[in-house]
Amino acid sequence: MAGERLTREYFARSVHEIAPELIGATLLFGGVGGVIVEVEAYDQDDPASHSFRGPTARTAAMFGPPGHAYVYRSYGVHWCLNLVCSPGERAEAALVRALEPTHGLEAMRERRGVEAARALCSGPGKLCQALGITRAQDGLPLDEPPFELLARESEPALAVGTRIGITRAVEQPWRYGFAGSPFLSRRF
DNA sequence: CAGTGGATGCTCT
DNA sequence: GAGCATCCACTGT
């Protein structure tokens, strides 16, 4: 299921190439995690992207080197994890929206306070809570512990749709998913 | 099921 | 001071 490690060099390309390839990859944090089944792409010319208006204190990691984490707080309550991509000088990122839990299910259940496997990581806020990811991981490299990111070994059936929870550039088809997975945040 | 609204904190205008 | 890349509980079918 899990292939070779995705290095920071891997992320030195456009998010529009990388995001669909991430479906089926394995993401672990401290040995806990699973298979990425849903991501969204955000580029710098995108009004919905945090990098659209240029660098700020919050978005510094998104303007940093690719292959690192960009973690931000959402609605004052949740954390959301992005994988920073960059073709040259552009600040782009893939928002990890859902995992199929495969490693450390009991740790996830404790942190989430729910039992059902499909409720553990079926949303960007949920998966950060399940894995224990917070602002403390903002800017950390993805190719070193406690992160572990492994390429997929086979190509899954890909679902494509519009992004969720945004108010600008709503029509861009930059949401990618593992077609038919029961672990998505929403059906396509 | 579908739709609504509250919680909550921080960033940027 | 508004608005937000969310989640959950609650309502009404």
Coordinates of C-alpha atoms (C1' of nucleotides) in Angstrom, one line a residue:
Chain A
M1 CA 0.0 0.0 0.0
A2 CA 2.7 2.5 1.0
G3 CA 5.6 3.2 -1.3
E4 CA 8.7 5.4 -1.2
R5 CA 9.0 8.5 1.0
L6 CA 7.8 11.8 -0.6
T7 CA 10.7 14.2 -0.1
R8 CA 10.7 18.0 -0.1
E9 CA 12.0 17.9 -3.7
Y10 CA 8.8 16.1 -4.7
F11 CA 6.8 19.1 -3.6
A12 CA 8.8 21.6 -5.8
R13 CA 6.1 21.5 -8.5
S14 CA 2.7 23.0 -9.1
V15 CA 0.0 22.0 -6.6
H16 CA -2.2 21.3 -9.6
E17 CA 0.1 18.4 -10.5
I18 CA 0.7 17.2 -7.0
A19 CA -2.7 17.3 -5.4
P20 CA -4.3 14.6 -7.5
E21 CA -1.2 12.4 -7.0
L22 CA -1.6 12.6 -3.2
I23 CA -4.8 10.6 -3.3
G24 CA -3.8 7.2 -2.1
A25 CA -0.6 8.3 -0.4
T26 CA -0.1 7.5 3.3
L27 CA 0.3 10.3 5.8
L28 CA 1.4 9.5 9.4
F29 CA 2.2 11.8 12.3
G30 CA 3.9 10.1 15.2
G31 CA 3.0 6.8 13.7
V32 CA -0.7 7.7 13.6
G33 CA -2.6 8.3 10.4
G34 CA -3.7 6.7 7.2
V35 CA -4.4 6.9 3.5
I36 CA -5.1 10.4 2.0
V37 CA -8.6 10.2 0.4
E38 CA -9.4 13.9 -0.1
V39 CA -7.4 17.0 -0.8
E40 CA -7.9 20.5 -2.2
A41 CA -5.5 22.7 -4.2
Y42 CA -4.9 26.4 -3.5
D43 CA -2.5 28.5 -5.6
Q44 CA -1.4 32.1 -5.3
D45 CA -3.7 33.5 -8.0
D46 CA -6.7 32.0 -6.2
P47 CA -8.8 34.4 -4.2
A48 CA -9.7 31.6 -1.8
S49 CA -6.1 30.9 -1.0
H50 CA -4.4 32.2 2.1
S51 CA -1.4 33.1 -0.1
F52 CA -3.5 35.3 -2.4
R53 CA -2.8 38.6 -0.6
G54 CA 0.9 38.0 0.0
P55 CA 2.9 36.7 3.0
T56 CA 1.7 37.5 6.5
A57 CA 2.8 36.1 9.9
R58 CA 0.1 33.5 9.8
T59 CA 1.0 32.3 6.3
A60 CA 4.8 32.4 6.5
A61 CA 5.1 28.6 6.2
M62 CA 3.1 28.6 3.0
F63 CA 5.6 31.1 1.5
G64 CA 8.5 28.9 2.8
P65 CA 10.2 26.0 1.2
P66 CA 8.0 23.2 -0.3
G67 CA 7.6 19.8 1.4
H68 CA 6.7 21.5 4.7
A69 CA 3.5 21.7 6.8
Y70 CA 1.3 24.8 6.9
V71 CA -1.1 24.6 9.8
Y72 CA -3.7 27.2 10.6
R73 CA -6.6 27.6 12.9
S74 CA -10.1 27.5 11.4
Y75 CA -13.1 29.2 12.9
G76 CA -11.3 29.6 16.2
V77 CA -11.8 26.0 17.0
H78 CA -10.0 23.6 14.6
W79 CA -6.6 23.1 13.1
C80 CA -6.1 22.4 9.4
L81 CA -3.1 20.8 7.7
N82 CA -1.7 21.8 4.3
L83 CA 1.2 20.3 2.4
V84 CA 3.2 23.2 1.0
C85 CA 4.0 23.0 -2.8
S86 CA 6.0 25.5 -4.8
P87 CA 7.0 25.6 -8.5
G88 CA 9.7 28.3 -8.1
E89 CA 8.5 31.4 -6.2
R90 CA 4.8 30.6 -6.0
A91 CA 3.2 29.9 -2.7
E92 CA 0.8 27.0 -3.1
A93 CA -0.6 24.2 -0.9
A94 CA -2.7 21.1 -0.7
L95 CA -5.2 21.1 2.1
V96 CA -5.5 17.5 3.5
R97 CA -9.3 17.1 4.0
A98 CA -9.7 13.4 4.8
L99 CA -7.9 10.2 5.6
E100 CA -8.8 6.5 5.7
P101 CA -7.5 5.6 9.1
T102 CA -5.0 2.7 9.0
H103 CA -2.5 3.4 11.8
G104 CA -3.2 4.1 15.5
L105 CA -6.9 3.8 15.5
E106 CA -7.1 3.7 19.3
A107 CA -5.1 6.8 19.7
M108 CA -7.4 8.6 17.2
R109 CA -10.5 7.4 19.1
E110 CA -9.2 8.7 22.3
R111 CA -8.3 12.1 20.9
R112 CA -11.6 12.4 18.9
G113 CA -13.9 10.9 21.5
V114 CA -15.8 8.9 18.9
E115 CA -15.7 5.2 17.9
A116 CA -16.7 4.9 14.3
A117 CA -13.7 4.7 12.0
R118 CA -15.3 6.8 9.3
A119 CA -15.8 9.6 11.8
L120 CA -12.2 9.9 12.9
C121 CA -10.6 11.7 9.9
S122 CA -13.5 12.7 7.6
G123 CA -12.7 16.4 7.6
P124 CA -9.7 18.7 7.9
G125 CA -10.4 19.7 11.5
K126 CA -11.2 16.1 12.5
L127 CA -8.0 14.6 11.1
C128 CA -5.8 17.2 12.8
Q129 CA -7.5 16.4 16.1
A130 CA -7.2 12.6 15.5
L131 CA -3.4 12.9 14.7
G132 CA -2.7 15.5 17.3
I133 CA -1.6 18.2 14.9
T134 CA -1.6 21.9 16.0
R135 CA 0.2 25.1 15.3
A136 CA 3.2 23.5 17.0
Q137 CA 3.7 21.6 13.7
D138 CA 3.4 24.7 11.5
G139 CA 6.5 24.8 9.2
L140 CA 7.8 21.4 10.1
P141 CA 9.3 19.3 7.2
L142 CA 7.2 16.5 6.0
D143 CA 10.1 14.1 5.1
E144 CA 11.4 13.9 8.7
P145 CA 9.9 12.4 11.9
P146 CA 7.4 12.8 13.4
F147 CA 5.9 13.2 9.9
E148 CA 6.0 10.3 7.5
L149 CA 4.6 10.7 4.0
L150 CA 4.7 7.7 1.6
A151 CA 3.8 7.6 -2.1
R152 CA 1.0 5.4 -3.3
E153 CA 1.9 2.2 -5.1
S154 CA -1.2 2.0 -7.3
E155 CA -3.3 4.7 -8.9
P156 CA -6.8 5.0 -7.4
A157 CA -10.0 6.0 -9.2
L158 CA -10.0 9.7 -8.9
A159 CA -13.0 11.9 -8.1
V160 CA -12.9 15.6 -8.9
G161 CA -15.2 18.4 -7.7
T162 CA -15.5 21.9 -6.4
R163 CA -14.0 22.9 -3.1
I164 CA -15.9 23.0 0.2
G165 CA -16.5 25.7 2.7
I166 CA -15.2 28.7 0.7
T167 CA -16.9 31.8 -0.6
R168 CA -14.6 32.9 -3.4
A169 CA -13.5 31.0 -6.5
V170 CA -16.2 28.5 -5.6
E171 CA -16.4 27.0 -9.1
Q172 CA -12.8 25.8 -9.4
P173 CA -12.7 22.0 -9.7
W174 CA -9.7 21.7 -7.4
R175 CA -11.1 19.1 -4.9
Y176 CA -9.7 15.6 -5.4
G177 CA -10.9 12.4 -3.8
F178 CA -10.6 8.6 -3.7
A179 CA -13.7 7.7 -5.7
G180 CA -16.2 5.8 -3.7
S181 CA -14.3 6.0 -0.4
P182 CA -16.5 6.0 2.7
F183 CA -14.0 8.1 4.5
L184 CA -14.5 11.4 2.6
S185 CA -15.7 14.5 4.3
R186 CA -18.6 14.6 1.8
R187 CA -19.5 12.7 -1.3
F188 CA -18.5 14.1 -4.6
Chain B
dC1 C1' -32.1 13.1 5.9
dA2 C1' -31.8 18.6 5.1
dG3 C1' -31.2 23.0 7.0
dT4 C1' -29.8 26.2 10.7
dG5 C1' -27.0 28.3 14.2
dG6 C1' -23.6 28.6 18.0
dA7 C1' -18.9 28.0 19.6
dT8 C1' -14.5 30.2 19.5
dG9 C1' -9.8 32.7 18.4
dC10 C1' -7.2 35.0 15.6
dT11 C1' -6.0 37.7 11.3
dC12 C1' -6.4 41.4 8.6
dT13 C1' -9.2 45.7 7.2
Chain C
dG1 C1' -15.1 44.8 13.8
dA2 C1' -15.9 41.5 10.1
dG3 C1' -15.1 37.2 8.4
dC4 C1' -13.3 32.8 8.3
dA5 C1' -10.3 26.4 3.7
dT6 C1' -15.1 23.7 10.5
dC7 C1' -17.8 20.8 13.4
dC8 C1' -21.6 19.4 16.1
dA9 C1' -26.1 19.7 18.1
dC10 C1' -30.5 20.6 17.3
dT11 C1' -34.6 21.2 14.7
dG12 C1' -38.2 19.7 11.4
dT13 C1' -39.6 16.7 7.9

